[in-house]
Amino acid sequence: MPAPVIELDRLRLAQGGRVVLDNVSLDIGQREFIGVLGANGAGKTTLMRALLGLIEPAHGSIRVLGRAAQRGNPAIGYLPQARGALPGVRLSGWHMVACVLDGHRPGLAWKSKDTRREIDRVLDLAGARELAHRPIAELSGGERQRLMLAQALLGQPELLLLDEPLISLDPRRQRDLIDQVKALQVELGITVLFSAHELNPLLGALDRVLYLGQRHAALGTVQEVITGPVLSRLYGADIEVVRAAGRIFITTGGVEADAGAHQHDD
């Protein structure tokens, strides 16, 4: 049986003196598409930062691809939640991708043929080749997201962490991005953790769901995790799950529990 890509063992994570996750143990396998869900402050971003080695466990352990989580792991591609444009810098789409390689500064020339070939490769994978020579200041949010996805694919990562990539995208562009990431996951044989506030856009792509809440986590199929009892425990409130017209509605007190979709997490 292949070794897990991610192994959490009795993990406790804390931020700003607050325990975000506590006593979480789980494994995520190779070539899985995992939707990471939960309310604001549940720990989605904190968990991704810990997988990147940017946050040390307060207790327990994190292993990524058979090794303890560490900073600068080239086997992880990361698309962060905060994605503002560089003020005062007129970059083309090509240079936006290139500037993350080897610590280069925006505006420097990249002369290596191998480097240029790698940039062109990830632009193609992300469906962003036509954006290469356009100024990023003139691009839509969805177009910038494709360039950020290209950045995350540099170096042929085995694990892709996407932190709230659907923020500020309209439903059509959300669907396009999810379809593209799913196609890449299958084509490249990689594991994807895709953080989101809302479950429904991800339903057609998911292998399993990792739902966070009240310092705990539940990992399983949509049918196993998206239930009243499981979510009531994670939200710390009575939750009702309603399935209708191919969609899932999570409500508490008659109000959708994920009505805060597209707000920034922890």
Coordinates of C-alpha atoms in Angstrom, one line a residue:
M1 CA 0.0 0.0 0.0
P2 CA 1.5 3.4 -0.9
A3 CA 2.6 5.6 1.9
P4 CA 0.4 8.5 2.8
V5 CA 1.2 11.9 1.4
I6 CA 0.1 13.6 4.7
E7 CA 0.2 12.1 8.1
L8 CA -1.1 14.0 11.2
D9 CA -0.6 12.3 14.6
R10 CA -2.3 13.7 17.6
L11 CA -1.6 17.1 16.2
R12 CA -2.2 20.3 18.1
L13 CA -1.8 23.7 16.4
A14 CA -2.0 27.1 18.1
Q15 CA -2.0 30.6 16.8
G16 CA -1.8 33.8 18.9
G17 CA -2.2 31.8 22.1
R18 CA -5.4 30.1 20.8
V19 CA -5.6 26.3 20.1
V20 CA -6.9 26.0 16.6
L21 CA -6.7 22.2 16.2
D22 CA -6.3 19.6 18.9
N23 CA -5.5 15.9 19.0
V24 CA -6.1 15.5 15.2
S25 CA -4.9 12.2 13.7
L26 CA -5.5 11.4 10.0
D27 CA -3.8 10.2 6.8
I28 CA -4.3 11.6 3.2
G29 CA -3.3 9.3 0.4
Q30 CA -1.7 9.7 -3.0
R31 CA -3.7 11.2 -5.8
E32 CA -6.6 12.4 -3.6
F33 CA -8.6 15.6 -4.2
I34 CA -9.5 16.8 -0.7
G35 CA -11.9 19.6 0.0
V36 CA -10.8 21.4 3.2
L37 CA -13.9 23.1 4.7
G38 CA -15.0 24.8 7.9
A39 CA -16.3 28.1 9.2
N40 CA -14.1 31.2 9.6
G41 CA -11.4 30.6 12.1
A42 CA -11.7 26.8 12.0
G43 CA -8.0 26.5 11.0
K44 CA -8.0 25.8 7.3
T45 CA -5.2 28.4 6.6
T46 CA -3.4 27.4 9.8
L47 CA -3.3 23.8 8.7
M48 CA -1.9 24.6 5.3
R49 CA 0.8 26.8 6.9
A50 CA 1.7 23.9 9.2
L51 CA 2.0 21.5 6.2
L52 CA 4.4 24.1 4.7
G53 CA 6.5 24.0 7.9
L54 CA 5.7 27.7 8.7
I55 CA 4.0 26.8 12.0
E56 CA 5.5 24.3 14.5
P57 CA 3.1 21.8 16.1
A58 CA 2.4 22.6 19.8
H59 CA 2.0 18.8 20.2
G60 CA 2.1 15.8 18.0
S61 CA 3.6 15.6 14.5
I62 CA 3.1 16.4 10.8
R63 CA 4.7 14.3 8.1
V64 CA 4.5 15.3 4.4
L65 CA 5.7 12.8 1.8
G66 CA 7.3 10.6 4.4
R67 CA 9.2 13.4 6.2
A68 CA 8.6 15.9 9.0
A69 CA 7.0 19.1 7.6
Q70 CA 9.7 21.6 6.8
R71 CA 10.0 25.1 5.2
G72 CA 10.9 25.3 1.5
N73 CA 9.7 21.7 0.6
P74 CA 10.0 21.7 -3.2
A75 CA 7.5 18.9 -3.4
I76 CA 4.7 21.2 -2.3
G77 CA 3.0 23.8 -4.6
Y78 CA 1.1 26.5 -2.7
L79 CA -1.4 29.1 -3.8
P80 CA -1.9 31.4 -0.8
Q81 CA -5.0 33.1 0.3
A82 CA -3.7 36.7 0.2
R83 CA -3.1 37.6 -3.4
G84 CA -2.7 41.4 -3.9
A85 CA -1.0 42.9 -7.0
L86 CA 2.5 44.3 -6.6
P87 CA 2.0 48.0 -6.2
G88 CA 4.0 50.2 -8.7
V89 CA 5.3 47.2 -10.6
R90 CA 4.2 46.6 -14.2
L91 CA 4.7 42.9 -14.6
S92 CA 3.6 40.7 -17.5
G93 CA 1.9 37.4 -16.7
W94 CA 5.1 35.6 -17.8
H95 CA 7.2 37.6 -15.3
M96 CA 4.7 37.3 -12.6
V97 CA 5.3 33.5 -12.7
A98 CA 9.0 33.8 -13.3
C99 CA 9.6 36.1 -10.3
V100 CA 9.1 33.3 -7.8
L101 CA 11.9 31.2 -9.2
D102 CA 15.2 31.2 -7.2
G103 CA 14.4 34.4 -5.4
H104 CA 14.5 36.6 -8.5
R105 CA 13.1 40.2 -8.2
P106 CA 10.5 41.4 -10.6
G107 CA 12.0 42.9 -13.7
L108 CA 15.1 40.8 -13.9
A109 CA 15.8 38.8 -17.1
W110 CA 15.6 35.0 -17.1
K111 CA 18.1 33.8 -19.7
S112 CA 18.3 30.1 -19.0
K113 CA 16.5 28.0 -21.7
D114 CA 15.5 25.4 -19.1
T115 CA 14.0 28.1 -16.8
R116 CA 12.1 29.7 -19.7
R117 CA 10.9 26.2 -20.8
E118 CA 9.7 25.5 -17.2
I119 CA 7.7 28.8 -17.1
D120 CA 6.1 28.1 -20.4
R121 CA 5.3 24.5 -19.3
V122 CA 3.4 25.7 -16.2
L123 CA 1.6 28.5 -18.1
D124 CA 0.3 25.8 -20.5
L125 CA -0.8 23.5 -17.6
A126 CA -2.7 26.4 -16.0
G127 CA -4.3 27.4 -19.3
A128 CA -2.5 30.8 -19.0
R129 CA -0.3 30.9 -22.0
E130 CA -2.4 33.7 -23.6
L131 CA -1.8 35.8 -20.5
A132 CA 2.0 35.6 -20.7
H133 CA 2.5 39.0 -22.4
R134 CA -0.4 40.9 -20.8
P135 CA 0.2 43.3 -17.9
I136 CA -1.2 41.8 -14.7
A137 CA -2.8 45.1 -13.8
E138 CA -5.2 44.6 -16.7
L139 CA -6.2 41.0 -15.9
S140 CA -9.4 39.9 -14.2
G141 CA -9.4 38.0 -10.9
G142 CA -9.9 34.7 -12.7
E143 CA -7.0 35.4 -15.0
R144 CA -4.7 36.3 -12.1
Q145 CA -5.8 33.1 -10.4
R146 CA -4.6 31.1 -13.4
L147 CA -1.2 32.7 -13.1
M148 CA -1.1 32.0 -9.4
L149 CA -1.9 28.4 -10.2
A150 CA 1.0 28.3 -12.7
Q151 CA 3.3 29.6 -10.0
A152 CA 2.2 26.7 -7.7
L153 CA 3.0 24.2 -10.4
L154 CA 6.6 25.2 -10.8
G155 CA 9.0 22.3 -10.0
Q156 CA 6.5 19.5 -10.6
P157 CA 5.1 19.3 -7.0
E158 CA 3.6 16.1 -5.6
L159 CA 1.2 18.0 -3.3
L160 CA -0.8 21.1 -4.2
L161 CA -2.2 23.3 -1.4
L162 CA -4.8 25.8 -2.7
D163 CA -6.0 28.2 0.0
E164 CA -9.4 29.8 -0.8
P165 CA -8.8 30.1 -4.6
L166 CA -12.5 30.7 -5.2
I167 CA -12.5 34.1 -3.3
S168 CA -14.0 36.9 -5.5
L169 CA -14.6 34.6 -8.5
D170 CA -18.1 34.4 -10.0
P171 CA -19.8 31.0 -10.2
R172 CA -18.7 30.3 -13.8
R173 CA -15.0 31.1 -13.1
Q174 CA -15.2 29.0 -9.9
R175 CA -16.4 26.1 -12.0
D176 CA -13.6 26.6 -14.6
L177 CA -10.9 26.7 -11.9
I178 CA -12.2 23.6 -10.1
D179 CA -12.4 21.7 -13.4
Q180 CA -8.9 22.8 -14.3
V181 CA -7.4 21.7 -10.9
K182 CA -9.2 18.4 -11.1
A183 CA -7.9 17.7 -14.6
L184 CA -4.4 18.6 -13.4
Q185 CA -4.7 16.3 -10.4
V186 CA -5.6 13.4 -12.6
E187 CA -3.1 14.2 -15.4
L188 CA -0.1 14.8 -13.0
G189 CA -1.1 12.2 -10.4
I190 CA -0.8 14.6 -7.5
T191 CA -2.6 15.1 -4.3
V192 CA -4.7 18.3 -3.9
L193 CA -5.9 20.1 -0.8
F194 CA -8.5 22.7 -1.9
S195 CA -9.7 25.0 0.9
A196 CA -13.1 26.6 0.5
H197 CA -16.0 28.0 2.6
E198 CA -18.7 26.4 0.5
L199 CA -19.0 22.7 -0.3
N200 CA -21.3 22.7 -3.4
P201 CA -18.9 24.1 -6.0
L202 CA -16.5 21.2 -5.2
L203 CA -19.0 18.3 -5.2
G204 CA -18.1 17.0 -8.6
A205 CA -14.3 17.0 -7.9
L206 CA -13.9 15.7 -4.4
D207 CA -12.6 12.3 -3.4
R208 CA -13.0 13.2 0.3
V209 CA -13.8 16.1 2.6
L210 CA -11.7 17.3 5.5
Y211 CA -14.0 19.4 7.7
L212 CA -12.6 21.5 10.5
G213 CA -14.4 23.0 13.5
Q214 CA -14.2 23.3 17.3
R215 CA -10.5 22.3 17.3
H216 CA -11.5 18.9 15.7
A217 CA -11.5 17.4 12.3
A218 CA -13.6 14.9 10.3
L219 CA -12.2 13.2 7.2
G220 CA -14.2 11.0 4.9
T221 CA -16.5 10.9 1.9
V222 CA -19.2 13.6 1.5
Q223 CA -21.7 11.0 2.6
E224 CA -19.7 10.1 5.7
V225 CA -18.8 13.7 6.9
I226 CA -21.7 15.9 5.7
T227 CA -24.2 14.7 8.2
G228 CA -26.1 16.4 11.0
P229 CA -24.4 14.6 13.8
V230 CA -20.8 15.0 12.5
L231 CA -21.3 18.7 11.6
S232 CA -23.1 19.4 14.9
R233 CA -20.0 18.3 16.7
L234 CA -17.7 20.3 14.6
Y235 CA -19.8 23.5 14.7
G236 CA -20.8 23.1 18.4
A237 CA -24.4 23.8 17.4
D238 CA -27.4 21.8 16.1
I239 CA -26.9 21.4 12.3
E240 CA -29.3 20.2 9.7
V241 CA -28.1 18.9 6.4
V242 CA -30.6 19.2 3.5
R243 CA -30.0 17.7 0.1
A244 CA -32.0 19.1 -2.8
A245 CA -31.5 19.4 -6.6
G246 CA -28.0 18.1 -6.5
R247 CA -26.9 20.6 -3.8
I248 CA -26.3 20.3 -0.1
F249 CA -27.5 23.0 2.3
I250 CA -26.0 23.1 5.8
T251 CA -28.2 25.1 8.2
T252 CA -28.4 26.0 11.8
G253 CA -31.5 27.7 13.2
G254 CA -32.9 28.0 9.7
V255 CA -29.8 30.0 8.5
E256 CA -27.1 28.6 6.2
A257 CA -24.0 27.8 8.2
D258 CA -21.7 28.7 5.3
A259 CA -23.4 32.0 4.5
G260 CA -20.1 33.7 5.2
A261 CA -18.5 32.2 2.0
H262 CA -15.6 34.2 0.5
Q263 CA -14.6 35.8 3.8
H264 CA -11.0 35.3 4.7
D265 CA -10.1 32.5 7.1
D266 CA -8.1 32.8 10.4

